Short mmCIF file of C-alpha atoms (C1' of nucleotides) in Angstrom, two decimals:
data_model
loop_
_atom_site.label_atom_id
_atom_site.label_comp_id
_atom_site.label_asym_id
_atom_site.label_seq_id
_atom_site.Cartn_x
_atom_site.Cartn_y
_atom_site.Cartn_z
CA UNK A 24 27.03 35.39 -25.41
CA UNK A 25 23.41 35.80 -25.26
CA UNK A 26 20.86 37.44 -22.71
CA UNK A 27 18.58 35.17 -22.29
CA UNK A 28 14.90 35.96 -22.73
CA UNK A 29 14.36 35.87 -18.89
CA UNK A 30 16.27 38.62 -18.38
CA UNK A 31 14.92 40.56 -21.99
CA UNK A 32 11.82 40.29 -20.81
CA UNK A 33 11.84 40.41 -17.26
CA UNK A 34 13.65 43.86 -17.45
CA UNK A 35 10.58 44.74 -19.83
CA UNK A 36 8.39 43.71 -17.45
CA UNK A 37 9.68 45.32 -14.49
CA UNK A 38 9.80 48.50 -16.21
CA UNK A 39 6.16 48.06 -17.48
CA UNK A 40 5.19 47.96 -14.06
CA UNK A 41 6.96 50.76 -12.64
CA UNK A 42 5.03 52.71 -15.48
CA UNK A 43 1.85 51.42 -14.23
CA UNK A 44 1.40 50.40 -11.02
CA UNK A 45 1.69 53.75 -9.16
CA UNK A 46 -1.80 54.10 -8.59
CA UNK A 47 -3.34 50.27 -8.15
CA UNK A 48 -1.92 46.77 -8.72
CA UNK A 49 -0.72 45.54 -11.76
CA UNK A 50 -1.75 42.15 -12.93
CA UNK A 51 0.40 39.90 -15.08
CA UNK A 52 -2.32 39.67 -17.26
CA UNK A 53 -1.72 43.27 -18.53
CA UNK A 54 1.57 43.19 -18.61
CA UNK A 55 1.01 39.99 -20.79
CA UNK A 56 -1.21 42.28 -23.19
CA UNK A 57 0.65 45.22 -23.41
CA UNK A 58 4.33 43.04 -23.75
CA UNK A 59 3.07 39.98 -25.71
CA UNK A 60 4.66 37.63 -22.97
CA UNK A 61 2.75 34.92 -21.80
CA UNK A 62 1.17 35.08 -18.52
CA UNK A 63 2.30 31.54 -17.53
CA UNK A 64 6.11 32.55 -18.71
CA UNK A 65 5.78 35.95 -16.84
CA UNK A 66 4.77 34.04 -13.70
CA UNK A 67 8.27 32.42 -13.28
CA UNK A 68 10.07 35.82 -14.30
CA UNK A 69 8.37 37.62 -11.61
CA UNK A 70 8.68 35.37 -8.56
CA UNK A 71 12.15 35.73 -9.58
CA UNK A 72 11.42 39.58 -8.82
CA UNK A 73 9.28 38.88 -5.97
CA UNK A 74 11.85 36.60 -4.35
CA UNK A 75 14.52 39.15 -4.60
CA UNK A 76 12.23 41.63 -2.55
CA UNK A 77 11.68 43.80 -5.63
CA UNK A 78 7.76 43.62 -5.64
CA UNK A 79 5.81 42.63 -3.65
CA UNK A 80 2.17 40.39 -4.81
CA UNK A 81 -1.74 41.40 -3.84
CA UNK A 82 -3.51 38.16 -3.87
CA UNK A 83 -6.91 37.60 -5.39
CA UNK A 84 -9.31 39.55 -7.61
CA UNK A 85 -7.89 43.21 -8.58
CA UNK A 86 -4.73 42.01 -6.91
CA UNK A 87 -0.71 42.01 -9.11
CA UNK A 88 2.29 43.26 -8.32
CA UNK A 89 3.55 46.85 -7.09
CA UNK A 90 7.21 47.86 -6.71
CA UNK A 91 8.66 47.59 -2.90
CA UNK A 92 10.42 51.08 -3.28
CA UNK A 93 10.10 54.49 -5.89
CA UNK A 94 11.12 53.65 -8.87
CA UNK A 95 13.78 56.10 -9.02
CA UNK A 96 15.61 53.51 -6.76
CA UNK A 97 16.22 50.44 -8.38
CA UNK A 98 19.26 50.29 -10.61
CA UNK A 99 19.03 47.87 -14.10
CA UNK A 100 22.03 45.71 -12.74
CA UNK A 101 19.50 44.53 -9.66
CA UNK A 102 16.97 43.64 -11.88
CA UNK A 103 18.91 42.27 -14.36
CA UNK A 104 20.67 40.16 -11.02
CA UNK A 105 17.36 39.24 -10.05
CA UNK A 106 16.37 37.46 -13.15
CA UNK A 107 19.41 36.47 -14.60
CA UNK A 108 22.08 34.10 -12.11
CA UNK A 109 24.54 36.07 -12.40
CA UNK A 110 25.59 38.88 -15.09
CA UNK A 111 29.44 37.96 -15.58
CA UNK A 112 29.97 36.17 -18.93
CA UNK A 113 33.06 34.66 -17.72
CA UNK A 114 32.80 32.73 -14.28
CA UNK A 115 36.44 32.04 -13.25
CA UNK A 116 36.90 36.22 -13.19
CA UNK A 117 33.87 36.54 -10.90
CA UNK A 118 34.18 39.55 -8.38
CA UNK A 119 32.92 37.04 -5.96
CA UNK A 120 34.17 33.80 -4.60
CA UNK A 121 32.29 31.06 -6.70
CA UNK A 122 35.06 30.76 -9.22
CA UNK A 123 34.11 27.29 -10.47
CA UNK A 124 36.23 27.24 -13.23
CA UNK A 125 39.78 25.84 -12.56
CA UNK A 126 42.44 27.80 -13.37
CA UNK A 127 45.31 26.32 -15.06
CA UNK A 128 48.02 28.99 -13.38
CA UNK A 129 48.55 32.51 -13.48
CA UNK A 130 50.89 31.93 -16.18
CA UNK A 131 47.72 30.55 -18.68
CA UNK A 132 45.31 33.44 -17.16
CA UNK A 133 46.74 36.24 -19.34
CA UNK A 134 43.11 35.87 -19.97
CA UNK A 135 42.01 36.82 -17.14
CA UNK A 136 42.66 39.88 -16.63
CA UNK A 137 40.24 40.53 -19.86
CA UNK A 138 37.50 39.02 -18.46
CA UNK A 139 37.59 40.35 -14.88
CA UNK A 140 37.20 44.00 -17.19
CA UNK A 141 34.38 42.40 -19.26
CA UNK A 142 32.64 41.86 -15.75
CA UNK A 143 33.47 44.65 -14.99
CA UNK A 144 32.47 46.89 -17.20
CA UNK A 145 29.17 45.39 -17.68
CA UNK A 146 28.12 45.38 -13.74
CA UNK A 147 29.04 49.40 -14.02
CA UNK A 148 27.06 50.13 -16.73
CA UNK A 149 24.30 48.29 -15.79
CA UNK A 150 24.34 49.83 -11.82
CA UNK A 151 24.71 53.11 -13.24
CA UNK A 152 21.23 52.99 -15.04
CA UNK A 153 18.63 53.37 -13.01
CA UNK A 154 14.96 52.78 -13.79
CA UNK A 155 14.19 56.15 -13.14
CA UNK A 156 16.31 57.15 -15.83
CA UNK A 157 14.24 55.22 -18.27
CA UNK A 158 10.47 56.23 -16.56
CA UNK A 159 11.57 60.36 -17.57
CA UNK A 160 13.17 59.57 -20.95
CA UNK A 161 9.72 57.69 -21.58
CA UNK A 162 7.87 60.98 -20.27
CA UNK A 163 9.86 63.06 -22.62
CA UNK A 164 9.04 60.73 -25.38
CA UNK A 165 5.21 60.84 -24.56
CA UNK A 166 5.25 64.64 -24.27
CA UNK A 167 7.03 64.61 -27.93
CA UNK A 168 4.26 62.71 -29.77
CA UNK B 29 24.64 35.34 -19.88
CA UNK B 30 27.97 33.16 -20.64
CA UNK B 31 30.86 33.71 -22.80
CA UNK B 32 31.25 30.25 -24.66
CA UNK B 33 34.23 27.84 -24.31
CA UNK B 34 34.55 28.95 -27.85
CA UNK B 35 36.03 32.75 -26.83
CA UNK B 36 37.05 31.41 -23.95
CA UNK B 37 39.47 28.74 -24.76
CA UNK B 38 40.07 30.84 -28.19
CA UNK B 39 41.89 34.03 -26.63
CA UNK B 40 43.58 31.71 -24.49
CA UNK B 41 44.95 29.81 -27.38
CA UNK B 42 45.47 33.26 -30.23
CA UNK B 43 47.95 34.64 -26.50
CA UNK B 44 49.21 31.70 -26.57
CA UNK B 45 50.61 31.29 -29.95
CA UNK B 46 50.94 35.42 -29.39
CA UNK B 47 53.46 34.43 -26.96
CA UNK B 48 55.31 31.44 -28.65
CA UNK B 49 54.91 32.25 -32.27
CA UNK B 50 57.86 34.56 -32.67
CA UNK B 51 60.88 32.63 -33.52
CA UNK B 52 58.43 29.30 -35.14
CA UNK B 53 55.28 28.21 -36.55
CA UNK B 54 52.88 26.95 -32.87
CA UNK B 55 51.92 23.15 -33.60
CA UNK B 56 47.94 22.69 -32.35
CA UNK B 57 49.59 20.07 -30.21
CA UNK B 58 51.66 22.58 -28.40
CA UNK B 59 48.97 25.13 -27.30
CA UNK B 60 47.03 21.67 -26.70
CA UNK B 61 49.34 20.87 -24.20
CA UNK B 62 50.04 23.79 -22.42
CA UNK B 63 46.39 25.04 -22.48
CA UNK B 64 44.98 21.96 -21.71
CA UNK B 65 42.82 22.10 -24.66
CA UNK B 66 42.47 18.94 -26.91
CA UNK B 67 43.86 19.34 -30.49
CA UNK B 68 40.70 18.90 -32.24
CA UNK B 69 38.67 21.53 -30.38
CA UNK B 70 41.65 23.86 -31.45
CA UNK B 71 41.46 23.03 -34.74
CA UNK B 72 37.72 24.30 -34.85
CA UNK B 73 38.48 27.21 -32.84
CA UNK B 74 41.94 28.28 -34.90
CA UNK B 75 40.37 27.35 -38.38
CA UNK B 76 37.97 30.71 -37.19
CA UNK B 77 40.60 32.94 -36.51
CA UNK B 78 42.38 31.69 -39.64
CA UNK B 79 38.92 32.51 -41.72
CA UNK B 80 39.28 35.89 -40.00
CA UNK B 81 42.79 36.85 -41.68
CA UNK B 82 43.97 36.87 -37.72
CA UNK B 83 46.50 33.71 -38.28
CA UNK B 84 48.29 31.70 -41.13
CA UNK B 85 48.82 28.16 -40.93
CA UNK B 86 51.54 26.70 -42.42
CA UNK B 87 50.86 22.71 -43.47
CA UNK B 88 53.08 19.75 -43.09
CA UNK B 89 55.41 18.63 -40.55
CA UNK B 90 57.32 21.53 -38.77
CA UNK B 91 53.88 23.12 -39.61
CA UNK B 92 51.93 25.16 -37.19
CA UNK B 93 50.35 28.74 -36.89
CA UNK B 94 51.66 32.35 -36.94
CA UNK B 95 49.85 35.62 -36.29
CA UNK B 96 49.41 37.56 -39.61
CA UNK B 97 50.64 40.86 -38.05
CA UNK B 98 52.33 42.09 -35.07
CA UNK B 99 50.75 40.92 -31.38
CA UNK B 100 50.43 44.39 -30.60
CA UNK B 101 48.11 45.29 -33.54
CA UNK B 102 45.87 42.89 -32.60
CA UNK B 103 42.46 44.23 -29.97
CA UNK B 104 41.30 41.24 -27.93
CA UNK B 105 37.91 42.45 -29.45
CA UNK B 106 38.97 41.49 -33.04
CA UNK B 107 39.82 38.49 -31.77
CA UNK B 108 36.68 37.27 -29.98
CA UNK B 109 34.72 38.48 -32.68
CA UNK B 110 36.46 36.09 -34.79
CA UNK B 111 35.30 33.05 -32.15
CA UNK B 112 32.22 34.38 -31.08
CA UNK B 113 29.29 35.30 -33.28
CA UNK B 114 28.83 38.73 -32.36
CA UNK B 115 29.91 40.25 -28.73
CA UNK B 116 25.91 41.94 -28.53
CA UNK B 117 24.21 40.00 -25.60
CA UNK B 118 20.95 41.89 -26.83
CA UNK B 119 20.30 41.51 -30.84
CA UNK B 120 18.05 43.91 -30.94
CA UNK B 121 20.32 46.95 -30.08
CA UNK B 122 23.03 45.93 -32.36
CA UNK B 123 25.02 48.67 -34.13
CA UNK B 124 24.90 47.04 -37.46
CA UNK B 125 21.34 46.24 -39.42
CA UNK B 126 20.61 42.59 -38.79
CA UNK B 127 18.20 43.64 -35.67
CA UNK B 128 16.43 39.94 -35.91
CA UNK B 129 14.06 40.23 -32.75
CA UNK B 130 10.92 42.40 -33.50
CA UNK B 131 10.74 45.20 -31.07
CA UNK B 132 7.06 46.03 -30.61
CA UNK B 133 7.46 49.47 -30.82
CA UNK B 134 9.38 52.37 -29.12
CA UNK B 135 6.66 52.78 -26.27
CA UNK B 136 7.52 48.98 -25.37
CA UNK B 137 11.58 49.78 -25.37
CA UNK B 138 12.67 51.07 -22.97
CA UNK B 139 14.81 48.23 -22.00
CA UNK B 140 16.38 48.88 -25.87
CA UNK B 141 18.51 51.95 -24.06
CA UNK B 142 19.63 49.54 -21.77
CA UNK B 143 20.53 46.92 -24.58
CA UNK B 144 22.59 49.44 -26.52
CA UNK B 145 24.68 51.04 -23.47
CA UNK B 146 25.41 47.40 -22.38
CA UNK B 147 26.35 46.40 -25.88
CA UNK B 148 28.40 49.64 -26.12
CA UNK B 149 30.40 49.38 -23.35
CA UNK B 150 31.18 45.24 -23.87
CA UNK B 151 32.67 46.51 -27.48
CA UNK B 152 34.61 49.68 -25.62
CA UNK B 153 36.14 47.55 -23.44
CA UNK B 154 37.55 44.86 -25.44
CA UNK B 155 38.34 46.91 -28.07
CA UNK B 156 40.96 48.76 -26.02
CA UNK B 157 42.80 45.90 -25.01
CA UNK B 158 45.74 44.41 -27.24
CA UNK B 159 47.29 41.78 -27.21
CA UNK B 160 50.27 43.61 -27.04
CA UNK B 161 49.29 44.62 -23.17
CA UNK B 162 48.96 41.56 -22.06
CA UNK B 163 52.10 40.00 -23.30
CA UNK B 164 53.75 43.16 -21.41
CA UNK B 165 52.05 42.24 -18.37
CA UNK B 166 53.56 38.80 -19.07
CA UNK B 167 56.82 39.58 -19.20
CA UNK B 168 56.34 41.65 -16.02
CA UNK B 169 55.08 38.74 -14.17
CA UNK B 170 57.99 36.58 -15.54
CA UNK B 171 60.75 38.76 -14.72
CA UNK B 172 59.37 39.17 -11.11
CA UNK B 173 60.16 35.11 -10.28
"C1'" DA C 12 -22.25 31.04 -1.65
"C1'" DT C 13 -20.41 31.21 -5.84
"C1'" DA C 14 -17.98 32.86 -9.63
"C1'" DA C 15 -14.35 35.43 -11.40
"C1'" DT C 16 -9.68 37.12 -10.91
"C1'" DA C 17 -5.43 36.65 -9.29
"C1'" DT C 18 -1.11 34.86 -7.44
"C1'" DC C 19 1.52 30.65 -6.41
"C1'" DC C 20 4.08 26.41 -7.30
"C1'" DG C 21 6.18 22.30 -9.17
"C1'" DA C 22 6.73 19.37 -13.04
"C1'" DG C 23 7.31 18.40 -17.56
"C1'" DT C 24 8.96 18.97 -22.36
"C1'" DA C 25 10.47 20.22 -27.04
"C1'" DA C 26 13.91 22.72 -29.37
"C1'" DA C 27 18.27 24.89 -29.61
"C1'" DA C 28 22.85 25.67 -28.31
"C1'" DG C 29 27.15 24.19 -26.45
"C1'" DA C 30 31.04 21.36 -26.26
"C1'" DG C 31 33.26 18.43 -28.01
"C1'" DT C 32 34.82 13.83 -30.72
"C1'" DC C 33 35.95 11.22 -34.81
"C1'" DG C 34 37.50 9.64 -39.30
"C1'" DG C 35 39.82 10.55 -42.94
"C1'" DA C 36 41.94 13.57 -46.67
"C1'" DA C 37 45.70 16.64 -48.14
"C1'" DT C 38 50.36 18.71 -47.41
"C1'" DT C 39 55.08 18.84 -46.33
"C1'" DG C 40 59.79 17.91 -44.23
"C1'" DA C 41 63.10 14.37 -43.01
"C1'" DT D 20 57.99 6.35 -47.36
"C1'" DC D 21 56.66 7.91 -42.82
"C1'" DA D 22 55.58 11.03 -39.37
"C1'" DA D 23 53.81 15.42 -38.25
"C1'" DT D 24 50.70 18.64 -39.47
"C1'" DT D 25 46.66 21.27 -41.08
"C1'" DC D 26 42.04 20.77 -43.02
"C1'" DC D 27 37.15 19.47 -43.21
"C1'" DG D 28 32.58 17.78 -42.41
"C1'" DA D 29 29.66 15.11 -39.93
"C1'" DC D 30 28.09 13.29 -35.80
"C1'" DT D 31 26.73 12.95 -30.88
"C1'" DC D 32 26.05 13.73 -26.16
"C1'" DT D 33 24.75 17.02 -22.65
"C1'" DT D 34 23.01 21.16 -20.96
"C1'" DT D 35 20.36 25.14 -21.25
"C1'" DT D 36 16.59 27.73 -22.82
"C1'" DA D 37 12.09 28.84 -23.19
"C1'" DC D 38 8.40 27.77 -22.43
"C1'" DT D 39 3.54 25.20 -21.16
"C1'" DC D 40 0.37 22.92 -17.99
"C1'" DG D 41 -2.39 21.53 -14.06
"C1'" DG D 42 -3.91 22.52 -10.11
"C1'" DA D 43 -3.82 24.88 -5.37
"C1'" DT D 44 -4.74 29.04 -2.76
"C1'" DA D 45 -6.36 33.78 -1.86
"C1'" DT D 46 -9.42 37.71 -2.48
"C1'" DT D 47 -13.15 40.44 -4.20
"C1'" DA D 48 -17.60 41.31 -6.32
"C1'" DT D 49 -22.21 39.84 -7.00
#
DNA sequence: ATAATATCCGAGTAAAAGAGTCGGAATTGA
DNA sequence: TCAATTCCGACTCTTTTACTCGGATATTAT
């Protein structure tokens, strides 16, 4: 039960961005530098953002990416949402309808319940970090140094 | 982000012989059959929780599986972490040592707070369910047909 | 105009992980 | 002896992951 590296680095990347791009655009070029992603991977990670309606894109030279909203808004679990497909390691315990895994019977499903608290528990931790959070614990960090 | 077939079919098989391991050894065949798992996927999957000290096999005919200790001793935690690798979806923020991913530095990590609370709060919650609970909840369900 | 930066987009691909199967050996009870 | 079992390692097919690549389009600076 792995995150994969879209969502590792995509939450990296989002965050980077947040840091920087209050005053101008922030290409993925930079972020590229100062992450060590590739530019051609980060492409893909952030149309994943941008299709969600998390950034928005300036076109051209001295164009990138800003955030659609403060920072202070966006919670980790719709970032991680946005990259990732869905965050619920076990799909037949999905809080949504798409259970595509068949379920034996109630009887067999004492297994269930354990998942529906894994999913659980890992959409509430993740919605109940917001980035924020993680902009003023980096300020603190900075001021420390 | 998916929990494999491995911890999936695996607690579903350790309840099951949880459930029907009281009175006699649990033949592979049996939890086969009722879990709708084939026999030689269980044997991979039960020859992990026997490495683990969770079960004992008994060889031969009349042969079969029993849990080592009481069901209720058991977390379902212990028990996926015999089946599963490790229940960290982010190696980096791992509680023990073996941090294999190189984190470029602290500046870069925010994301690592993120890794650590998710990690955390996977391990909280499966650690405090047993097995015991859910073969109470069983017997609840059973007595209200 | 042209060059330099950028985003945008779809395809393609190599490696790794996941999900099993299979064949046969060893053990034990009837 | 035979049937029911666990035990064990190797093997294979499929899917997913983690990218790269080529080129199109948009915008700005010179």
């Amino acid at each position: 039960m792995k995150l994969s590296t879209k969502g590792r680095y995509g939450l990296r990347a989002f965050i980077d961005l947040a840091v920087y791009s209050e005053s101008k655009p922030v290409s993925l070029t930079m972020i590229a530098k100062r992450q060590n992603i590739s530019v051609s991977y980060l492409e893909q990670l952030v149309a994943k953002l941008k299709r969600a309606g998390l950034v928005e894109s300036i076109r051209g030279a001295n164009g990138g990416y800003i955030l659609s909203r403060p920072a202070s808004e966006y919670s980790v679990g719709e970032v991680l949402r946005a990259l990732e497909e869905e965050l619920v390691p076990v799909d037949c315990a999905a809080i949504n309808g798409k259970s595509s895994e068949h379920c034996v019977g109630s009887k067999n499903c004492l297994s269930r319940i354990v998942w529906e608290r894994i999913n659980e528990s890992i959409n509430n931790t993740v919605n109940n970090i917001f980035i924020g959070d993680l902009l003023e614990e980096n300020r603190r960090n900075q001021k420390e140094e």
